[in-house]
Amino acid sequence: MSKKPNQYDENFKKNIVTLHQNGKTQTELSKEYGISLSAISRWIKLYSEVKIDDDTVLTAKQIRELQKRNAQLEEENLILKKAIAIFTPHSGKE
């Protein structure tokens, strides 16, 4: 019988990251909360904050979502440019 992995909510993960940022080692957190080191490491990468400017702080997860959205918009832009080229009548001056 296989044991189902623990499911931790996002707030719990963020709290673990905060504890790490405040000085607890990954090993201490792993022993204290019974979480694997790989999970803690992944959460730190995911939820550590990056200060963009004085008023903006983003997590790695938010940055990835923005990168994904940017790629989608670039693809849509390229499609629209191609459509304009196809449907725009060319002048006879060529």
CSV table of C-alpha atoms in Angstrom, one decimal:
chain,number,residue,atom,x,y,z
A,1,MET,CA,0.0,0.0,0.0
A,2,SER,CA,1.6,3.3,-1.1
A,3,LYS,CA,1.4,6.3,1.2
A,4,LYS,CA,-0.2,9.4,-0.4
A,5,PRO,CA,2.1,12.4,-0.2
A,6,ASN,CA,1.2,15.2,2.1
A,7,GLN,CA,-0.7,18.1,0.5
A,8,TYR,CA,0.3,21.4,1.9
A,9,ASP,CA,-1.6,24.6,1.2
A,10,GLU,CA,0.1,27.7,-0.3
A,11,ASN,CA,0.0,29.6,3.0
A,12,PHE,CA,1.8,26.8,4.8
A,13,LYS,CA,4.5,26.7,2.0
A,14,LYS,CA,4.9,30.5,2.2
A,15,ASN,CA,5.3,30.3,6.0
A,16,ILE,CA,8.0,27.7,5.6
A,17,VAL,CA,9.8,30.0,3.2
A,18,THR,CA,9.5,32.9,5.6
A,19,LEU,CA,10.9,30.8,8.4
A,20,HIS,CA,13.9,30.0,6.1
A,21,GLN,CA,14.4,33.6,5.2
A,22,ASN,CA,14.4,34.5,8.9
A,23,GLY,CA,17.3,32.2,9.6
A,24,LYS,CA,16.0,28.6,10.0
A,25,THR,CA,18.0,26.1,7.9
A,26,GLN,CA,16.3,23.8,5.4
A,27,THR,CA,17.5,20.8,7.6
A,28,GLU,CA,15.9,22.3,10.7
A,29,LEU,CA,12.6,22.9,8.9
A,30,SER,CA,12.7,19.4,7.5
A,31,LYS,CA,13.1,17.8,10.9
A,32,GLU,CA,10.7,20.1,12.7
A,33,TYR,CA,7.8,19.9,10.2
A,34,GLY,CA,8.5,16.4,8.6
A,35,ILE,CA,8.9,17.9,5.1
A,36,SER,CA,11.5,16.6,2.6
A,37,LEU,CA,14.4,18.8,1.9
A,38,SER,CA,13.6,18.7,-1.9
A,39,ALA,CA,10.1,20.1,-1.2
A,40,ILE,CA,11.5,22.9,1.0
A,41,SER,CA,14.0,23.7,-1.6
A,42,ARG,CA,11.3,23.8,-4.3
A,43,TRP,CA,9.1,26.0,-2.2
A,44,ILE,CA,12.0,28.4,-1.6
A,45,LYS,CA,12.6,28.7,-5.3
A,46,LEU,CA,8.9,29.2,-5.9
A,47,TYR,CA,7.9,31.6,-3.2
A,48,SER,CA,11.0,33.6,-2.5
A,49,GLU,CA,10.3,37.2,-3.3
A,50,VAL,CA,12.2,39.4,-5.7
A,51,LYS,CA,12.0,43.2,-5.3
A,52,ILE,CA,11.5,44.8,-8.6
A,53,ASP,CA,11.4,48.4,-7.4
A,54,ASP,CA,10.3,50.3,-4.3
A,55,ASP,CA,6.6,49.3,-4.6
A,56,THR,CA,6.7,45.9,-6.4
A,57,VAL,CA,7.7,42.5,-5.1
A,58,LEU,CA,7.1,39.4,-7.1
A,59,THR,CA,7.6,35.7,-6.4
A,60,ALA,CA,9.3,33.3,-8.8
A,61,LYS,CA,5.9,31.8,-9.5
A,62,GLN,CA,4.5,35.2,-10.5
A,63,ILE,CA,7.5,35.8,-12.7
A,64,ARG,CA,7.0,32.5,-14.5
A,65,GLU,CA,3.3,33.3,-15.0
A,66,LEU,CA,4.3,36.7,-16.5
A,67,GLN,CA,6.8,35.0,-18.7
A,68,LYS,CA,4.2,32.6,-19.9
A,69,ARG,CA,1.7,35.4,-20.6
A,70,ASN,CA,4.4,37.4,-22.4
A,71,ALA,CA,5.2,34.4,-24.7
A,72,GLN,CA,1.5,34.0,-25.4
A,73,LEU,CA,1.1,37.7,-26.3
A,74,GLU,CA,4.2,37.6,-28.5
A,75,GLU,CA,2.8,34.6,-30.4
A,76,GLU,CA,-0.6,36.3,-30.9
A,77,ASN,CA,1.2,39.5,-32.1
A,78,LEU,CA,3.1,37.4,-34.7
A,79,ILE,CA,-0.1,35.8,-35.9
A,80,LEU,CA,-1.7,39.2,-36.3
A,81,LYS,CA,1.2,40.6,-38.2
A,82,LYS,CA,1.1,37.6,-40.6
A,83,ALA,CA,-2.7,38.1,-41.0
A,84,ILE,CA,-2.2,41.8,-41.8
A,85,ALA,CA,0.4,40.9,-44.4
A,86,ILE,CA,-2.0,38.4,-46.0
A,87,PHE,CA,-5.1,40.6,-46.0
A,88,THR,CA,-3.5,44.0,-46.8
A,89,PRO,CA,-3.7,44.8,-50.5
A,90,HIS,CA,-0.4,45.5,-52.0
A,91,SER,CA,0.0,48.7,-54.1
A,92,GLY,CA,0.8,48.3,-57.8
A,93,LYS,CA,4.0,50.4,-57.4
A,94,GLU,CA,6.2,47.4,-56.6
